[in-house]
Amino acid sequence: MSGMSRTAAVDDRHATGTWMDDIAVKLGPGPTSEDMTDEALMLRVQTGDKEAFRLLVARHIDRIVGTARRIVGAAEAEDIAQDVFLKVWTARDQWAPGHARFRTWLYRVAVNRCIDHLRRNKPGSIDDVPEIEDDTPGPLAQCEQREDATRLRSAMSHLSEHQRTAITLYYHESLTAGEVAEIMGLRLNAVESLLKRGRQKLRTVLK
Amino acid sequence: MTPEEFRALLDTYGADLTRWPHARRQAAHKLLQDSGRARSDFADAQAFDSVLMQSEPTLSDTRRKNLVDSILDHLPDEVMSRQGRDMDVKSSAPRQPRATRGSPVAEAGISVLVRPLVGLWVGCLAFGILLGVGLYLGHQTLHVSAESDWVGTLTLFGMN
């Protein structure tokens, strides 16, 4: 996730108290627009609005690909992101406004897809798959960023699937421990334990 | 707050004190003011946080557009979608931790569920066999006694 999108994510989280109000304001009649909140777009998606869905996908695709890269590896990340959004479309009636924020629900679908993938496939190191080349001619900084990301992913392959998921959501997606617990369907103290053990193990591996 | 507790909280929540439980923040700030060792641990944790928070390379505009288009192109039609919505109740339910090696279900599989019922199965089987044998013997006894009664009756009347 880029620094800018991380900031947006954090800002988004701080706006928790107002998103239901935003829906009321922004769901009025009129065309689907980019300044609508996720929740307002999702309400339109529930009516079958594909343009609203396109906006939601474009808004979150980088985050979901990044999360999948951390949990299952780079090679399958884009396929998994595609599956995640197709599931969001087919299961769109399951999202209930007021019950869960769209982003929390989206991450839950994504984490479930990643865990299902890990359980179906032979456990292996997520660093032994080739990095997909970005087709943008990148500067040196981009290469270094890719190398650092690959090194971290390699270290994370030493963690259990639940440690890896918790660490990814907490540090990479800047979610709170409470949100991570909600997404993973675990108690807060279980997530705190996953974060602590995962971090300790990563420190040992990355030394 | 002890230095050990401070390190444990650093390991759990990282070095961003705004993400720590509210009740522990003030004590952490106090310890940081008083302890050089705590400041050193905190600096290490900050450096490690920056490693963990490294961003993944973003998708290029072309790749992102292709991926979004591909997702929209693969959306099922409305009939299929409605079926999918009915069937797809598991997609947003949290995945529980897998049964690990050593747990009763993982070790013994379905047999751990069947084992308590073995006595019941054996009992039912034994009861069925006994019932069958009993019915067979009962039938034979009735047949023999009816036959012997008939012979006795004929003898009594001098007809045999």
Short mmCIF file of N, CA, C and O in Angstrom, two decimals, chain A residues 85-150:
data_model
loop_
_atom_site.label_atom_id
_atom_site.label_comp_id
_atom_site.label_asym_id
_atom_site.label_seq_id
_atom_site.Cartn_x
_atom_site.Cartn_y
_atom_site.Cartn_z
N PHE A 85 -13.24 -10.21 -5.06
CA PHE A 85 -14.26 -9.26 -5.52
C PHE A 85 -15.45 -9.97 -6.18
O PHE A 85 -16.58 -9.48 -6.09
N LEU A 86 -15.20 -11.09 -6.81
CA LEU A 86 -16.34 -11.85 -7.35
C LEU A 86 -17.21 -12.37 -6.20
O LEU A 86 -18.44 -12.39 -6.30
N LYS A 87 -16.56 -12.77 -5.10
CA LYS A 87 -17.34 -13.21 -3.94
C LYS A 87 -18.12 -12.05 -3.33
O LYS A 87 -19.25 -12.22 -2.88
N VAL A 88 -17.46 -10.89 -3.29
CA VAL A 88 -18.16 -9.71 -2.76
C VAL A 88 -19.42 -9.45 -3.58
O VAL A 88 -20.48 -9.17 -3.04
N TRP A 89 -19.30 -9.61 -4.90
CA TRP A 89 -20.47 -9.38 -5.76
C TRP A 89 -21.56 -10.43 -5.48
O TRP A 89 -22.72 -10.09 -5.29
N THR A 90 -21.18 -11.70 -5.48
CA THR A 90 -22.20 -12.74 -5.32
C THR A 90 -22.78 -12.77 -3.91
O THR A 90 -23.93 -13.17 -3.72
N ALA A 91 -21.98 -12.34 -2.93
CA ALA A 91 -22.46 -12.38 -1.54
C ALA A 91 -22.86 -10.99 -1.05
O ALA A 91 -22.91 -10.74 0.15
N ARG A 92 -23.14 -10.09 -1.98
CA ARG A 92 -23.35 -8.70 -1.59
C ARG A 92 -24.54 -8.51 -0.65
O ARG A 92 -24.56 -7.57 0.14
N ASP A 93 -25.51 -9.40 -0.71
CA ASP A 93 -26.66 -9.27 0.20
C ASP A 93 -26.29 -9.59 1.64
O ASP A 93 -27.06 -9.28 2.55
N GLN A 94 -25.15 -10.27 1.83
CA GLN A 94 -24.75 -10.63 3.20
C GLN A 94 -24.21 -9.44 3.99
O GLN A 94 -24.15 -9.48 5.21
N TRP A 95 -23.76 -8.42 3.29
CA TRP A 95 -23.25 -7.23 4.00
C TRP A 95 -24.45 -6.43 4.50
O TRP A 95 -25.37 -6.15 3.74
N ALA A 96 -24.43 -6.12 5.78
CA ALA A 96 -25.55 -5.38 6.36
C ALA A 96 -25.06 -4.03 6.85
O ALA A 96 -24.18 -3.97 7.71
N PRO A 97 -25.60 -2.94 6.30
CA PRO A 97 -25.16 -1.62 6.77
C PRO A 97 -25.49 -1.46 8.25
O PRO A 97 -26.55 -1.88 8.69
N GLY A 98 -24.57 -0.91 8.99
CA GLY A 98 -24.79 -0.74 10.42
C GLY A 98 -24.26 -1.90 11.23
O GLY A 98 -23.99 -1.76 12.41
N HIS A 99 -24.09 -3.07 10.58
CA HIS A 99 -23.57 -4.24 11.29
C HIS A 99 -22.05 -4.28 11.21
O HIS A 99 -21.36 -4.51 12.19
N ALA A 100 -21.53 -4.07 10.02
CA ALA A 100 -20.06 -4.05 9.84
C ALA A 100 -19.72 -3.02 8.79
O ALA A 100 -20.47 -2.83 7.83
N ARG A 101 -18.59 -2.35 8.99
CA ARG A 101 -18.13 -1.43 7.96
C ARG A 101 -17.75 -2.24 6.73
O ARG A 101 -17.29 -3.38 6.85
N PHE A 102 -17.89 -1.63 5.56
CA PHE A 102 -17.60 -2.38 4.34
C PHE A 102 -16.17 -2.89 4.35
O PHE A 102 -15.90 -4.03 3.99
N ARG A 103 -15.22 -2.04 4.79
CA ARG A 103 -13.81 -2.43 4.72
C ARG A 103 -13.53 -3.65 5.60
O ARG A 103 -12.78 -4.55 5.22
N THR A 104 -14.14 -3.68 6.78
CA THR A 104 -13.95 -4.82 7.68
C THR A 104 -14.50 -6.09 7.02
O THR A 104 -13.86 -7.14 7.04
N TRP A 105 -15.68 -5.97 6.43
CA TRP A 105 -16.31 -7.11 5.77
C TRP A 105 -15.47 -7.57 4.57
O TRP A 105 -15.26 -8.77 4.37
N LEU A 106 -14.95 -6.60 3.80
CA LEU A 106 -14.12 -6.93 2.63
C LEU A 106 -12.87 -7.69 3.08
O LEU A 106 -12.49 -8.70 2.47
N TYR A 107 -12.22 -7.21 4.14
CA TYR A 107 -11.01 -7.90 4.62
C TYR A 107 -11.34 -9.30 5.11
O TYR A 107 -10.55 -10.22 4.96
N ARG A 108 -12.54 -9.45 5.70
CA ARG A 108 -12.91 -10.79 6.17
C ARG A 108 -13.06 -11.74 4.98
O ARG A 108 -12.57 -12.87 5.01
N VAL A 109 -13.70 -11.27 3.92
CA VAL A 109 -13.83 -12.10 2.71
C VAL A 109 -12.43 -12.42 2.16
O VAL A 109 -12.14 -13.56 1.78
N ALA A 110 -11.55 -11.41 2.14
CA ALA A 110 -10.21 -11.60 1.59
C ALA A 110 -9.39 -12.58 2.43
O ALA A 110 -8.74 -13.49 1.90
N VAL A 111 -9.45 -12.41 3.75
CA VAL A 111 -8.68 -13.29 4.65
C VAL A 111 -9.20 -14.73 4.52
O VAL A 111 -8.42 -15.68 4.46
N ASN A 112 -10.52 -14.89 4.45
CA ASN A 112 -11.09 -16.23 4.29
C ASN A 112 -10.60 -16.88 3.00
O ASN A 112 -10.27 -18.06 2.97
N ARG A 113 -10.57 -16.09 1.92
CA ARG A 113 -10.12 -16.63 0.63
C ARG A 113 -8.65 -17.03 0.70
O ARG A 113 -8.26 -18.08 0.19
N CYS A 114 -7.84 -16.21 1.38
CA CYS A 114 -6.41 -16.52 1.52
C CYS A 114 -6.23 -17.80 2.34
O CYS A 114 -5.43 -18.67 1.99
N ILE A 115 -6.97 -17.90 3.45
CA ILE A 115 -6.82 -19.08 4.33
C ILE A 115 -7.30 -20.33 3.59
O ILE A 115 -6.65 -21.38 3.66
N ASP A 116 -8.41 -20.21 2.87
CA ASP A 116 -8.88 -21.36 2.10
C ASP A 116 -7.81 -21.80 1.09
O ASP A 116 -7.57 -22.98 0.89
N HIS A 117 -7.19 -20.81 0.45
CA HIS A 117 -6.14 -21.12 -0.53
C HIS A 117 -4.97 -21.83 0.14
O HIS A 117 -4.47 -22.83 -0.38
N LEU A 118 -4.55 -21.32 1.29
CA LEU A 118 -3.42 -21.94 1.99
C LEU A 118 -3.75 -23.37 2.41
O LEU A 118 -2.90 -24.25 2.36
N ARG A 119 -5.01 -23.59 2.82
CA ARG A 119 -5.38 -24.92 3.29
C ARG A 119 -5.54 -25.91 2.14
O ARG A 119 -5.34 -27.10 2.32
N ARG A 120 -5.93 -25.40 0.97
CA ARG A 120 -6.11 -26.28 -0.18
C ARG A 120 -4.79 -26.65 -0.81
O ARG A 120 -4.64 -27.71 -1.40
N ASN A 121 -3.83 -25.76 -0.71
CA ASN A 121 -2.56 -25.99 -1.38
C ASN A 121 -1.51 -26.46 -0.41
O ASN A 121 -1.56 -26.17 0.78
N LYS A 122 -0.56 -27.17 -0.98
CA LYS A 122 0.51 -27.72 -0.15
C LYS A 122 1.22 -26.58 0.54
O LYS A 122 1.59 -25.61 -0.12
N PRO A 123 1.44 -26.67 1.86
CA PRO A 123 2.14 -25.57 2.50
C PRO A 123 3.56 -25.43 1.96
O PRO A 123 4.29 -26.42 1.90
N GLY A 124 3.88 -24.27 1.54
CA GLY A 124 5.22 -24.04 1.02
C GLY A 124 5.67 -22.64 1.35
O GLY A 124 4.91 -21.85 1.89
N SER A 125 6.87 -22.35 1.03
CA SER A 125 7.37 -21.03 1.33
C SER A 125 6.79 -20.03 0.33
O SER A 125 6.78 -20.28 -0.87
N ILE A 126 6.27 -18.91 0.85
CA ILE A 126 5.69 -17.94 -0.08
C ILE A 126 6.76 -17.11 -0.78
O ILE A 126 6.45 -16.31 -1.63
N ASP A 127 8.03 -17.34 -0.44
CA ASP A 127 9.07 -16.57 -1.11
C ASP A 127 9.66 -17.34 -2.27
O ASP A 127 10.47 -16.81 -3.02
N ASP A 128 9.25 -18.63 -2.44
CA ASP A 128 9.88 -19.38 -3.51
C ASP A 128 9.11 -19.25 -4.83
O ASP A 128 9.34 -19.97 -5.77
N VAL A 129 8.17 -18.32 -4.87
CA VAL A 129 7.47 -18.06 -6.13
C VAL A 129 8.06 -16.80 -6.75
O VAL A 129 8.50 -15.91 -6.04
N PRO A 130 8.10 -16.76 -8.08
CA PRO A 130 8.71 -15.59 -8.70
C PRO A 130 7.88 -14.33 -8.49
O PRO A 130 6.65 -14.39 -8.49
N GLU A 131 8.56 -13.25 -8.29
CA GLU A 131 7.88 -11.96 -8.17
C GLU A 131 7.33 -11.57 -9.54
O GLU A 131 8.01 -11.71 -10.55
N ILE A 132 6.08 -11.13 -9.57
CA ILE A 132 5.51 -10.68 -10.84
C ILE A 132 6.10 -9.32 -11.17
O ILE A 132 6.11 -8.42 -10.35
N GLU A 133 6.59 -9.22 -12.38
CA GLU A 133 7.21 -7.96 -12.78
C GLU A 133 6.14 -6.90 -13.00
O GLU A 133 5.13 -7.15 -13.64
N ASP A 134 6.38 -5.76 -12.45
CA ASP A 134 5.47 -4.64 -12.69
C ASP A 134 5.79 -4.10 -14.08
O ASP A 134 6.95 -3.98 -14.46
N ASP A 135 4.76 -3.78 -14.85
CA ASP A 135 5.04 -3.34 -16.21
C ASP A 135 5.33 -1.84 -16.30
O ASP A 135 5.50 -1.31 -17.37
N THR A 136 5.39 -1.18 -15.16
CA THR A 136 5.78 0.23 -15.18
C THR A 136 7.29 0.30 -15.14
O THR A 136 7.90 -0.30 -14.27
N PRO A 137 7.92 1.03 -16.06
CA PRO A 137 9.37 1.17 -15.97
C PRO A 137 9.72 1.90 -14.68
O PRO A 137 9.37 3.07 -14.51
N GLY A 138 10.31 1.20 -13.71
CA GLY A 138 10.45 1.75 -12.37
C GLY A 138 11.83 2.31 -12.10
O GLY A 138 12.82 1.80 -12.60
N PRO A 139 11.91 3.29 -11.25
CA PRO A 139 13.20 3.81 -10.83
C PRO A 139 13.84 2.85 -9.84
O PRO A 139 13.23 1.87 -9.41
N LEU A 140 15.05 3.16 -9.44
CA LEU A 140 15.80 2.30 -8.53
C LEU A 140 15.05 2.10 -7.21
O LEU A 140 15.00 1.00 -6.66
N ALA A 141 14.43 3.18 -6.75
CA ALA A 141 13.70 3.10 -5.47
C ALA A 141 12.61 2.03 -5.53
O ALA A 141 12.38 1.31 -4.54
N GLN A 142 11.99 1.89 -6.69
CA GLN A 142 10.92 0.90 -6.82
C GLN A 142 11.48 -0.52 -6.73
O GLN A 142 10.88 -1.41 -6.14
N CYS A 143 12.68 -0.71 -7.32
CA CYS A 143 13.33 -2.02 -7.24
C CYS A 143 13.68 -2.35 -5.79
O CYS A 143 13.47 -3.48 -5.33
N GLU A 144 14.20 -1.34 -5.08
CA GLU A 144 14.56 -1.56 -3.68
C GLU A 144 13.32 -1.89 -2.85
O GLU A 144 13.34 -2.77 -2.01
N GLN A 145 12.24 -1.18 -3.16
CA GLN A 145 10.99 -1.42 -2.43
C GLN A 145 10.53 -2.85 -2.67
O GLN A 145 10.10 -3.55 -1.76
N ARG A 146 10.67 -3.29 -3.92
CA ARG A 146 10.24 -4.65 -4.25
C ARG A 146 11.11 -5.68 -3.53
O ARG A 146 10.63 -6.68 -3.03
N GLU A 147 12.41 -5.41 -3.47
CA GLU A 147 13.32 -6.34 -2.78
C GLU A 147 13.01 -6.41 -1.30
O GLU A 147 12.98 -7.49 -0.70
N ASP A 148 12.76 -5.24 -0.68
CA ASP A 148 12.42 -5.22 0.75
C ASP A 148 11.13 -5.98 1.00
O ASP A 148 11.01 -6.74 1.97
N ALA A 149 10.16 -5.76 0.12
CA ALA A 149 8.86 -6.43 0.29
C ALA A 149 9.04 -7.94 0.16
O ALA A 149 8.44 -8.72 0.91
N THR A 150 9.87 -8.37 -0.78
CA THR A 150 10.10 -9.80 -0.98
C THR A 150 10.78 -10.40 0.24
O THR A 150 10.43 -11.50 0.68
#
